Coordinates of C-alpha atoms (C1' of nucleotides) in Angstrom, one line a residue:
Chain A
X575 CA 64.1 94.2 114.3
X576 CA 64.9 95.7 111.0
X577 CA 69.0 96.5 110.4
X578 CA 70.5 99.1 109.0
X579 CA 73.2 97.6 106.7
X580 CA 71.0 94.4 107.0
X581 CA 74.6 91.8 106.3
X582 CA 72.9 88.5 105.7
X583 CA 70.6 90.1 103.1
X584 CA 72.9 90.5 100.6
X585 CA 74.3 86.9 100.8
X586 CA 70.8 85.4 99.8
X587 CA 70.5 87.3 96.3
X588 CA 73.1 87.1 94.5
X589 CA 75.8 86.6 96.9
X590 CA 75.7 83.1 97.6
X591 CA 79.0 82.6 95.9
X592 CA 80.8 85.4 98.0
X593 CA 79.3 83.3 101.3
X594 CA 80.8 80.3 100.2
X595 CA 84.0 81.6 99.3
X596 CA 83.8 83.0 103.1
X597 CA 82.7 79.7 104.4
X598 CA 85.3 77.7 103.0
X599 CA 88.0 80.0 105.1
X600 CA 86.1 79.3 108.0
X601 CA 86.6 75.7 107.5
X602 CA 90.3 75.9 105.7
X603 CA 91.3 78.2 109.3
X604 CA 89.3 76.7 112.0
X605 CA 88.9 73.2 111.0
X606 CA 92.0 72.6 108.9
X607 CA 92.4 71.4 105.0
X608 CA 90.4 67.7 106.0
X609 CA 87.8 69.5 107.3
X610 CA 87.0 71.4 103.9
X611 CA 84.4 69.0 101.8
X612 CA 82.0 71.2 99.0
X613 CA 79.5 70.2 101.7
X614 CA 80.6 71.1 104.4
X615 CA 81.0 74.4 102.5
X616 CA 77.2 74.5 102.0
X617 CA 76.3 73.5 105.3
X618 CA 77.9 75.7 106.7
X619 CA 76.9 78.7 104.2
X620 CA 73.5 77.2 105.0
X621 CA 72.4 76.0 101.5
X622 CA 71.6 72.8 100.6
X623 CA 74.8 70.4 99.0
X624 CA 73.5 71.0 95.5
X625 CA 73.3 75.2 95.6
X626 CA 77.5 75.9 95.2
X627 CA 76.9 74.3 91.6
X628 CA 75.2 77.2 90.5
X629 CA 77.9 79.2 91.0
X630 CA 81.0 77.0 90.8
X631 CA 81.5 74.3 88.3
X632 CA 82.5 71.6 90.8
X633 CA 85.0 71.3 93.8
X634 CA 88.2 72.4 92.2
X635 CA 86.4 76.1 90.9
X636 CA 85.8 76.8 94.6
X637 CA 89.0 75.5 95.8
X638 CA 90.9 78.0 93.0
X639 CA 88.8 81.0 94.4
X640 CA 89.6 80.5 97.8
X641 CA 93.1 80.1 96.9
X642 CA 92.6 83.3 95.1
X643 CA 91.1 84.9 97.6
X644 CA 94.9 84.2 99.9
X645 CA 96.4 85.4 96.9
X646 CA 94.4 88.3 97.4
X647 CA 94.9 88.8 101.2
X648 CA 99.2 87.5 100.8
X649 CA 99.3 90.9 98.2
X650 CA 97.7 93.3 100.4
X651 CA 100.4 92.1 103.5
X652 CA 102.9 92.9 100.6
X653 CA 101.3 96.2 99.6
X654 CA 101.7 97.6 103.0
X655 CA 105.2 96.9 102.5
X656 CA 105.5 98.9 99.5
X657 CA 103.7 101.7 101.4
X658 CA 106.4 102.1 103.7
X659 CA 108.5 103.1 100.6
X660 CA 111.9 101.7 102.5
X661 CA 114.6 104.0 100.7
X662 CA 117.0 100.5 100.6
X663 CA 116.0 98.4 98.1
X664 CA 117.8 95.3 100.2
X665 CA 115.9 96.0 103.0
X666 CA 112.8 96.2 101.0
X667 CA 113.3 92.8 99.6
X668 CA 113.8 91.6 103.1
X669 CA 110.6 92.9 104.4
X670 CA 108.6 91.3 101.4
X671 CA 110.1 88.1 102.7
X672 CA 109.3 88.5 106.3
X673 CA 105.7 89.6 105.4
X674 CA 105.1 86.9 102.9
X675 CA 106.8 84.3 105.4
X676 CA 104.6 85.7 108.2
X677 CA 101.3 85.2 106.4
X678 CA 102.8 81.7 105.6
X679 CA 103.4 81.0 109.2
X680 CA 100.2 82.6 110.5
X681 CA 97.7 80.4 107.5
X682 CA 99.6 77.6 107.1
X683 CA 96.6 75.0 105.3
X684 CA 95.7 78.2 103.5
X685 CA 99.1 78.7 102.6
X686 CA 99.1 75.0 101.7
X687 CA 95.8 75.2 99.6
X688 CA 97.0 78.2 97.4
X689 CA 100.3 76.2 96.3
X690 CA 98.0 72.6 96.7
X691 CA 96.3 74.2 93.4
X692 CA 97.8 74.3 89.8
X693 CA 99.6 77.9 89.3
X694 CA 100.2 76.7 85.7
X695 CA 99.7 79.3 83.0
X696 CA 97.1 77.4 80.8
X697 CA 95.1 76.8 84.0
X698 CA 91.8 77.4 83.7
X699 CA 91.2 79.9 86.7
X700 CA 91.6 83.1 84.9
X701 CA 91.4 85.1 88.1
X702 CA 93.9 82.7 90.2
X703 CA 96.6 83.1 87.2
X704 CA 96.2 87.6 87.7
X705 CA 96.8 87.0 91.3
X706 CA 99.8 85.4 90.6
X707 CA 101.1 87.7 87.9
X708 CA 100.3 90.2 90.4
X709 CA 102.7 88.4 93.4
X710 CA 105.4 87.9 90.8
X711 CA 104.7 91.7 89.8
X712 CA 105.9 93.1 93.2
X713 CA 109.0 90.9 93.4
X714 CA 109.8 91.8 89.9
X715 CA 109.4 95.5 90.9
X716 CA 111.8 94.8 93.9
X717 CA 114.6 93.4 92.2
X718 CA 114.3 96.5 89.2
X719 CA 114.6 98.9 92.6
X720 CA 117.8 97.1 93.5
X721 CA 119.0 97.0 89.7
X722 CA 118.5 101.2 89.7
X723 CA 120.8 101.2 92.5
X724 CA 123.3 99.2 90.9
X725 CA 122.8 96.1 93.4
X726 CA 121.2 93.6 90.9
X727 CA 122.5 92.5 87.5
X728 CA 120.6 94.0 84.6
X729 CA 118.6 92.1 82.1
X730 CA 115.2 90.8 82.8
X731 CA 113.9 91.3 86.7
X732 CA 111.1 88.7 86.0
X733 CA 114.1 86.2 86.1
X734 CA 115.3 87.5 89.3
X735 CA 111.7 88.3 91.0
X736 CA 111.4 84.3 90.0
X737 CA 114.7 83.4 92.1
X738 CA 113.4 85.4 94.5
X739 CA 109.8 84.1 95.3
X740 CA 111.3 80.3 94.7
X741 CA 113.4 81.2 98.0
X742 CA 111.0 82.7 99.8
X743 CA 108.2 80.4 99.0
X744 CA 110.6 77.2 99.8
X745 CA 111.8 79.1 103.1
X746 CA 108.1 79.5 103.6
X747 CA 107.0 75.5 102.9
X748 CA 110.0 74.3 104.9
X749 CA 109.2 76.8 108.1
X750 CA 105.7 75.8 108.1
X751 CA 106.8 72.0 107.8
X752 CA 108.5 72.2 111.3
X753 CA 112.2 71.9 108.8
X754 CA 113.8 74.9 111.1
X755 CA 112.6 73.6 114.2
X756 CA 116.6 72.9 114.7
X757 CA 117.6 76.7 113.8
X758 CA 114.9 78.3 115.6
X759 CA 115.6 78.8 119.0
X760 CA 112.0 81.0 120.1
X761 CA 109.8 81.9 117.6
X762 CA 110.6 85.4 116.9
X763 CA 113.6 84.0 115.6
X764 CA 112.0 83.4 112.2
X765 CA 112.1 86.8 111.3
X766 CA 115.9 86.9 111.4
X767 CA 116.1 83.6 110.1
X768 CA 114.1 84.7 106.6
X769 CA 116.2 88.0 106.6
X770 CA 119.4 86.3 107.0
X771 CA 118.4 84.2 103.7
X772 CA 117.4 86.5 101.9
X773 CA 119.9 88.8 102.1
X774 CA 122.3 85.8 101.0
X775 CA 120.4 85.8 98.1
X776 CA 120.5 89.0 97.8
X777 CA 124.4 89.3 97.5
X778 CA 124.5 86.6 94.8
X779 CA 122.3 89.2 92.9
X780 CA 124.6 91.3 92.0
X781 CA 127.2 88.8 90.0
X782 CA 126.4 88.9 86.1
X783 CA 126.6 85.4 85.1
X784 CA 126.3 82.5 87.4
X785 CA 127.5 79.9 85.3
X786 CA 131.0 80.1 86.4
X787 CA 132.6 82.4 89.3
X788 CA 133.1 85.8 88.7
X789 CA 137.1 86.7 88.3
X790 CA 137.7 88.2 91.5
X791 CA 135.6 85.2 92.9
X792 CA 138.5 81.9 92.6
X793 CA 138.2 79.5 94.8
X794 CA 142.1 80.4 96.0
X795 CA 141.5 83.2 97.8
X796 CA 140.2 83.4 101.0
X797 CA 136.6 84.7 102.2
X798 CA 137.4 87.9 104.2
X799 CA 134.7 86.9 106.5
X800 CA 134.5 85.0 110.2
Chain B
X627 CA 105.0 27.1 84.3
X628 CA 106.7 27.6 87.6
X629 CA 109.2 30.7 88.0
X630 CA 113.1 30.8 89.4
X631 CA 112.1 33.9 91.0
X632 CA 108.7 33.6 91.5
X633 CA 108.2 37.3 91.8
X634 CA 104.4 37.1 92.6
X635 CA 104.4 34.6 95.0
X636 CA 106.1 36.8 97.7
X637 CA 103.0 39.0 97.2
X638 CA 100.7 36.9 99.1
X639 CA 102.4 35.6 101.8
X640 CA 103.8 38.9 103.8
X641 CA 104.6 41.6 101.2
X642 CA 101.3 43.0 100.8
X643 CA 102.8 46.0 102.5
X644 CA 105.4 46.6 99.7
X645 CA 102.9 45.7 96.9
X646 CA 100.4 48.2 97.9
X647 CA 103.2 51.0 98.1
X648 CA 104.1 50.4 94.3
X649 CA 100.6 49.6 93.4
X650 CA 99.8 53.7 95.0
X651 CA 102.9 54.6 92.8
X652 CA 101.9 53.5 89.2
X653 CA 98.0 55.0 89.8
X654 CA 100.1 57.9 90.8
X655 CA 102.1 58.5 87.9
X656 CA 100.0 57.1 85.9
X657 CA 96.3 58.3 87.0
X658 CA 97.2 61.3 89.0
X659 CA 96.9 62.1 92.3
X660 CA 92.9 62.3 92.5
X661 CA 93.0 58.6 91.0
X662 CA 94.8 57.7 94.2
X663 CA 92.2 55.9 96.7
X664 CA 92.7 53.3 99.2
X665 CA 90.4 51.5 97.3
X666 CA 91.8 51.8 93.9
X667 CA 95.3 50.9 95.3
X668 CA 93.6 47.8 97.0
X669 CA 92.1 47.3 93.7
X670 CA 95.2 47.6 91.8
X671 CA 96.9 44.9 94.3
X672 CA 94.3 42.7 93.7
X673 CA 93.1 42.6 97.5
X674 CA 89.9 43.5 99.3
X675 CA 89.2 47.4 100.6
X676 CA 90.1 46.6 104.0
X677 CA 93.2 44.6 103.1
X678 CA 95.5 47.8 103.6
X679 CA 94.3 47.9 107.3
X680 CA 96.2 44.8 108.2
X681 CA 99.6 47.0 107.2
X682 CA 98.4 50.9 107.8
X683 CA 96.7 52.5 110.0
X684 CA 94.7 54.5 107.8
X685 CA 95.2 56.5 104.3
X686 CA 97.4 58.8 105.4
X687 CA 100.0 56.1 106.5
X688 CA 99.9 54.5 103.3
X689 CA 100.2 58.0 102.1
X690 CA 103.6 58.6 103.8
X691 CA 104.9 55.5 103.1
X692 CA 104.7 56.5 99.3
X693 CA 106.4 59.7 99.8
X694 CA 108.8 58.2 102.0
X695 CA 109.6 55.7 98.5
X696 CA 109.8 59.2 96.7
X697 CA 112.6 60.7 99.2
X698 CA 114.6 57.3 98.7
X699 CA 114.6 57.3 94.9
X700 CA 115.6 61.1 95.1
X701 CA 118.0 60.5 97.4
X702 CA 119.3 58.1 94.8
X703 CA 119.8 60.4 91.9
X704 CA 121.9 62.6 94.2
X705 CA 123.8 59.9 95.4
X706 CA 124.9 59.5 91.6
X707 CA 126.0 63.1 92.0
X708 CA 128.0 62.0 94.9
X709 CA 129.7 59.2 93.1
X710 CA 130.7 61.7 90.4
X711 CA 132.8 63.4 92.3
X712 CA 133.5 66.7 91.3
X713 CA 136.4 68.3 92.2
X714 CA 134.3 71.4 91.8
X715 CA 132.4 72.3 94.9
X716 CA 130.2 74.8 93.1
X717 CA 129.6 72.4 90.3
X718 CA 128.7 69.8 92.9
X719 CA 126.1 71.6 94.1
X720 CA 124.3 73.0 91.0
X721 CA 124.7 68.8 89.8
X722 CA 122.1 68.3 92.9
X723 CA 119.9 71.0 91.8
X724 CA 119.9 69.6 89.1
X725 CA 119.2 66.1 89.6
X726 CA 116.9 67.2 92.1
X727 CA 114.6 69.3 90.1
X728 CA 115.0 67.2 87.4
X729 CA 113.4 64.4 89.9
X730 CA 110.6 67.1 90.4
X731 CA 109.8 67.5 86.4
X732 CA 110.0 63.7 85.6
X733 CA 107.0 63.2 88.7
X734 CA 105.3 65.9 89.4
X735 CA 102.0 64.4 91.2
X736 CA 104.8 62.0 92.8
X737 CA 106.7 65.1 93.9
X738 CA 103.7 67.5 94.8
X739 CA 102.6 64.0 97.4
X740 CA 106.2 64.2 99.0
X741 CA 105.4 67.7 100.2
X742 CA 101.4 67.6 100.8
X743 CA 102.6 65.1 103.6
X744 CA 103.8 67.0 106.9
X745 CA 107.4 66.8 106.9
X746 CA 107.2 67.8 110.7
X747 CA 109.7 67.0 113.4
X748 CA 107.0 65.5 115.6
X749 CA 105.7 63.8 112.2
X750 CA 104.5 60.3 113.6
X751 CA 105.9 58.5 110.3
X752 CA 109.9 57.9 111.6
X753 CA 110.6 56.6 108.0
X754 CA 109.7 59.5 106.5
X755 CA 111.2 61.9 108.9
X756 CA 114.8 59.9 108.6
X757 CA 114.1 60.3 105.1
X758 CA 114.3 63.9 104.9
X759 CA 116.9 64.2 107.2
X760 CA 119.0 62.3 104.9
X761 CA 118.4 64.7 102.1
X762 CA 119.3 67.5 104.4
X763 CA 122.3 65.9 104.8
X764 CA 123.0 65.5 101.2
X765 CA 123.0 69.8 101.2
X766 CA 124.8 69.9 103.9
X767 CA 127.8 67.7 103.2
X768 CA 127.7 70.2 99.6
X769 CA 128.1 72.8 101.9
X770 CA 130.9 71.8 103.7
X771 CA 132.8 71.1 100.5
X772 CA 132.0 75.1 99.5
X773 CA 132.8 76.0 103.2
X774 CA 136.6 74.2 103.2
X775 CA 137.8 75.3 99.9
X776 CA 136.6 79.0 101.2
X777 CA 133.6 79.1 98.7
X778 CA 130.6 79.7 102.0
X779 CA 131.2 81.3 105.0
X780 CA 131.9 79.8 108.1
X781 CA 129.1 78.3 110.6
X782 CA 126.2 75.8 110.8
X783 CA 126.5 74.3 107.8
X784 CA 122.9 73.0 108.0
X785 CA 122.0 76.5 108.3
X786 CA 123.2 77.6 104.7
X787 CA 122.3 73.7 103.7
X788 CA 118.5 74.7 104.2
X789 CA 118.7 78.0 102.2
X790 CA 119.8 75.4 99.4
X791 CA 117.2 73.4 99.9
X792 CA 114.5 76.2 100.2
X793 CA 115.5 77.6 96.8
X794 CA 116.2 74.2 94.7
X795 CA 112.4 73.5 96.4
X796 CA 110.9 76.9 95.4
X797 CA 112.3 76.1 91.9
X798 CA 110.9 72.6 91.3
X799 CA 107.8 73.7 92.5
X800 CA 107.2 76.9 90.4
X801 CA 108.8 75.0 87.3
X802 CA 106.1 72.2 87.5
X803 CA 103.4 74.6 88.2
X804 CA 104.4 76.2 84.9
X805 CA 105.6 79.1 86.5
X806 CA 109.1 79.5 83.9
X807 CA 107.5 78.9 81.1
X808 CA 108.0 82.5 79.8
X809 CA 111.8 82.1 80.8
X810 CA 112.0 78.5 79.0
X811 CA 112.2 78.8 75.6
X812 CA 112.6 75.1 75.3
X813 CA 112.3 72.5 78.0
X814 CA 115.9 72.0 77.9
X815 CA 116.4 75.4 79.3
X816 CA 115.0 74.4 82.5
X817 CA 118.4 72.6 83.2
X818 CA 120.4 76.3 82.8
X819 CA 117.7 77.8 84.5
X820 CA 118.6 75.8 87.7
X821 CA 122.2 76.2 87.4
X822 CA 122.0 79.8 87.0
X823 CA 119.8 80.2 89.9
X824 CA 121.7 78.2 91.8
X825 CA 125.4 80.0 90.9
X826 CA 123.3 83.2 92.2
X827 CA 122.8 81.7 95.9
X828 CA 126.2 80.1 95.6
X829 CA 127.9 83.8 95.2
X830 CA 125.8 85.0 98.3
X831 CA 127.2 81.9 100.3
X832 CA 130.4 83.7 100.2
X833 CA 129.3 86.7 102.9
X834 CA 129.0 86.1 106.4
X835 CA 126.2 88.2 108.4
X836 CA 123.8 88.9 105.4
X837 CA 121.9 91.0 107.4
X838 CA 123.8 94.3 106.4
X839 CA 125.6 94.6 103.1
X840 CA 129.6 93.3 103.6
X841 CA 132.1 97.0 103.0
X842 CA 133.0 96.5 99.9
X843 CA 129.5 96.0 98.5
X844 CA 128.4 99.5 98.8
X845 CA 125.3 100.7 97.0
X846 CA 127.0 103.3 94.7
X847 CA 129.7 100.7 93.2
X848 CA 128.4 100.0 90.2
X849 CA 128.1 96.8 89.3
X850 CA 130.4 95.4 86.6
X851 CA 128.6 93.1 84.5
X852 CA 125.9 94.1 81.5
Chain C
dA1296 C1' 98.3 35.8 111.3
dC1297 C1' 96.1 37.6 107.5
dC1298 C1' 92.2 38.6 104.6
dT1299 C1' 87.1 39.3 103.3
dG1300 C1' 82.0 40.9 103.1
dA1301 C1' 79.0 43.7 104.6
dA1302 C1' 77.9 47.9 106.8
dC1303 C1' 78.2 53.0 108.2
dA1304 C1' 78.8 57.7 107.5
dC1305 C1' 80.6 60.6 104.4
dC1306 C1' 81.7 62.6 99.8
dG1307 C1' 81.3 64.9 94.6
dT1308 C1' 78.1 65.4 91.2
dT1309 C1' 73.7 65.2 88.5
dC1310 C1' 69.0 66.2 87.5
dA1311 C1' 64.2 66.6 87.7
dA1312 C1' 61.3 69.4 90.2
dG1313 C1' 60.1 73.4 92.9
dT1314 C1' 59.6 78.9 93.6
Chain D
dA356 C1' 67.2 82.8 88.0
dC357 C1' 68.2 80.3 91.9
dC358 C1' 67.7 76.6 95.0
dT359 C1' 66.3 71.8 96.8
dG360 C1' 65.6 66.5 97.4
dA361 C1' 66.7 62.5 96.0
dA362 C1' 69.7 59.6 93.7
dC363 C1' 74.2 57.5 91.9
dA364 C1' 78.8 56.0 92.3
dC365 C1' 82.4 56.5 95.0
dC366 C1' 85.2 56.9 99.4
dG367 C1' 87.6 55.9 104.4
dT368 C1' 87.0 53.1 108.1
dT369 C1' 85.2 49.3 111.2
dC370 C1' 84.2 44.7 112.6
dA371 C1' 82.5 40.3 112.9
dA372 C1' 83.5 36.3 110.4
dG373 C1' 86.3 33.3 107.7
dT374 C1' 90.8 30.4 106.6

DNA sequence: ACCTGAACACCGTTCAAGT
DNA sequence: ACCTGAACACCGTTCAAGT
């Protein structure tokens, strides 16, 4: 019973590290974050426990390539975004939010896992730290969109694509902690939740400095809101 | 050589509980997270492996009663902000960023623990979750303080209090995964960092339905900073 | 009531040996 | 070049037994 495309081929030359990559999301989704020891990983790839060190120098390797494998997947959400080519930059912003907040909600350990591993610059996890300056690309590429249209402050975007992803990535943590439990009444209400903060971040945007309040800001005159 | 306060004595005789705690804190900060077994926090106590299971049901107890130790000692440092009493609403609230990332840079591992835990609602640790409802409440008292002197728009305070919290998490967290490093030229930056990011949200406080842009915030008015 | 010793099943990692 | 089997030191957890 021969197969065209033969699948399972491929894994046993040469893509045993691909398989395990795979198996470990298996685990990570079905099975939760406890669940995920190296040898479960192997069992489950159908190697014996020793095999992943031929292709990843210990736990902590494999762990940053799944991570950077949801880095991988949490960009294409965000790409699709960018394909819609939203002609308001605001509502652009927004839509990265609910996306990004979405796969949050729908991956929640692999959500955890990604953010469980060091981002930090000098980590060693080449590939993990070009995933990341990829995810901080598109927000930076957000806020220069708003800053054409006059609905930013100029200088650097990376400093505002940074504001941006700490909100969204703490609304995200908090959400999938069961913190907006309170605010939520269904579900679907996180959507409008995550829009409604970011667009209040989004206003703040536009003032220059934030060290002190603007001049038509002073604390005397009253918010023409209700 | 007996002891006025015989500090060590109270170990044996029904404080295992509390000396098992610290005894997780100091591997913690000062072995890392990875060093932090059951068994090397028995160990460390000076008790037998299965000591800990006369006081917690299993690691993960233990677990959250260390975090739940890290929530009180934050929740300290932004009491001291409290005690300040700035006159300042605005000020008050970039003092608890502050002090609270600040919290996050001094203990890192500590910090990253406090948020591997499940902060859920139906969380079976009660400590923990009063713990975290406590810091809410810090936020949302700072809000309230904004909201009276006209400074954040009317409503659920605890709504706009866990926008504050998302972002002042977001930023710890990126800042101790070495995610500003480009934007710090030297670690005392971090502190003007926080406060500017923080100003930002602050300014968007002041809008009420941030789901559409407020009339006089029109995309064509340029903005009037440089 | 509180703690221990020994045991069980599991884990990360190494390494000589196999093909 | 890639994988295995066996081994080592470690871990979380249980439980009968000790005081």
């Amino acid at each position: 019973m021969r197969m065209v495309y033969a699948p399972m081929s491929t894994y046993h030359h040469g893509n045993l590290r691909r398989a395990l990559v795979d198996a470990a999301l298996e685990i990570l989704i079905a099975e939760g974050a406890t669940a995920l020891s190296l040898r479960a990983v192997a069992r489950r790839a159908g190697v014996s426990q020793a095999a992943p060190y031929h292709h990843f120098t210990d736990r902590d390797e494999l762990m940053a390539a799944v991570a950077e494998a949801g880095f991988r997947l949490l960009l294409m959400r965000l790409e699709r975004v960018t394909e819609s080519k939203s002609p308001n930059p605001r509502r652009a912003m927004q839509d990265y939010a609910v996306a990004y907040v979405n796969f949050a909600v729908e991956f929640p350990a692999y959500y955890r896992l990604m953010f469980g591993q060091r981002l930090a610059e000098r980590s060693p996890y080449p590939e993990l730290r070009s995933s990341v300056r990829e995810l901080r690309r598109v927000f930076a590429t957000a806020v220069e969109a708003l800053q054409m249209r006059g609905l930013a402050r100029r200088g650097d975007p990376d400093e505002l694509a940074l504001t941006s992803w700490s909100l969204i990535h703490g609304i995200a943590m908090l959400l999938i902690d069961g913190q907006m439990r309170e605010e939520l009444g269904d579900t679907s209400d996180a959507e409008r939740l995550v829009r409604e903060q970011t667009a209040l971040m989004l206003h703040g945007m536009v003032y220059t400095s934030a060290m002190s309040p603007p001049p038509g800001m002073a604390a005397k005159r009253p918010v023409r809101a209700d």
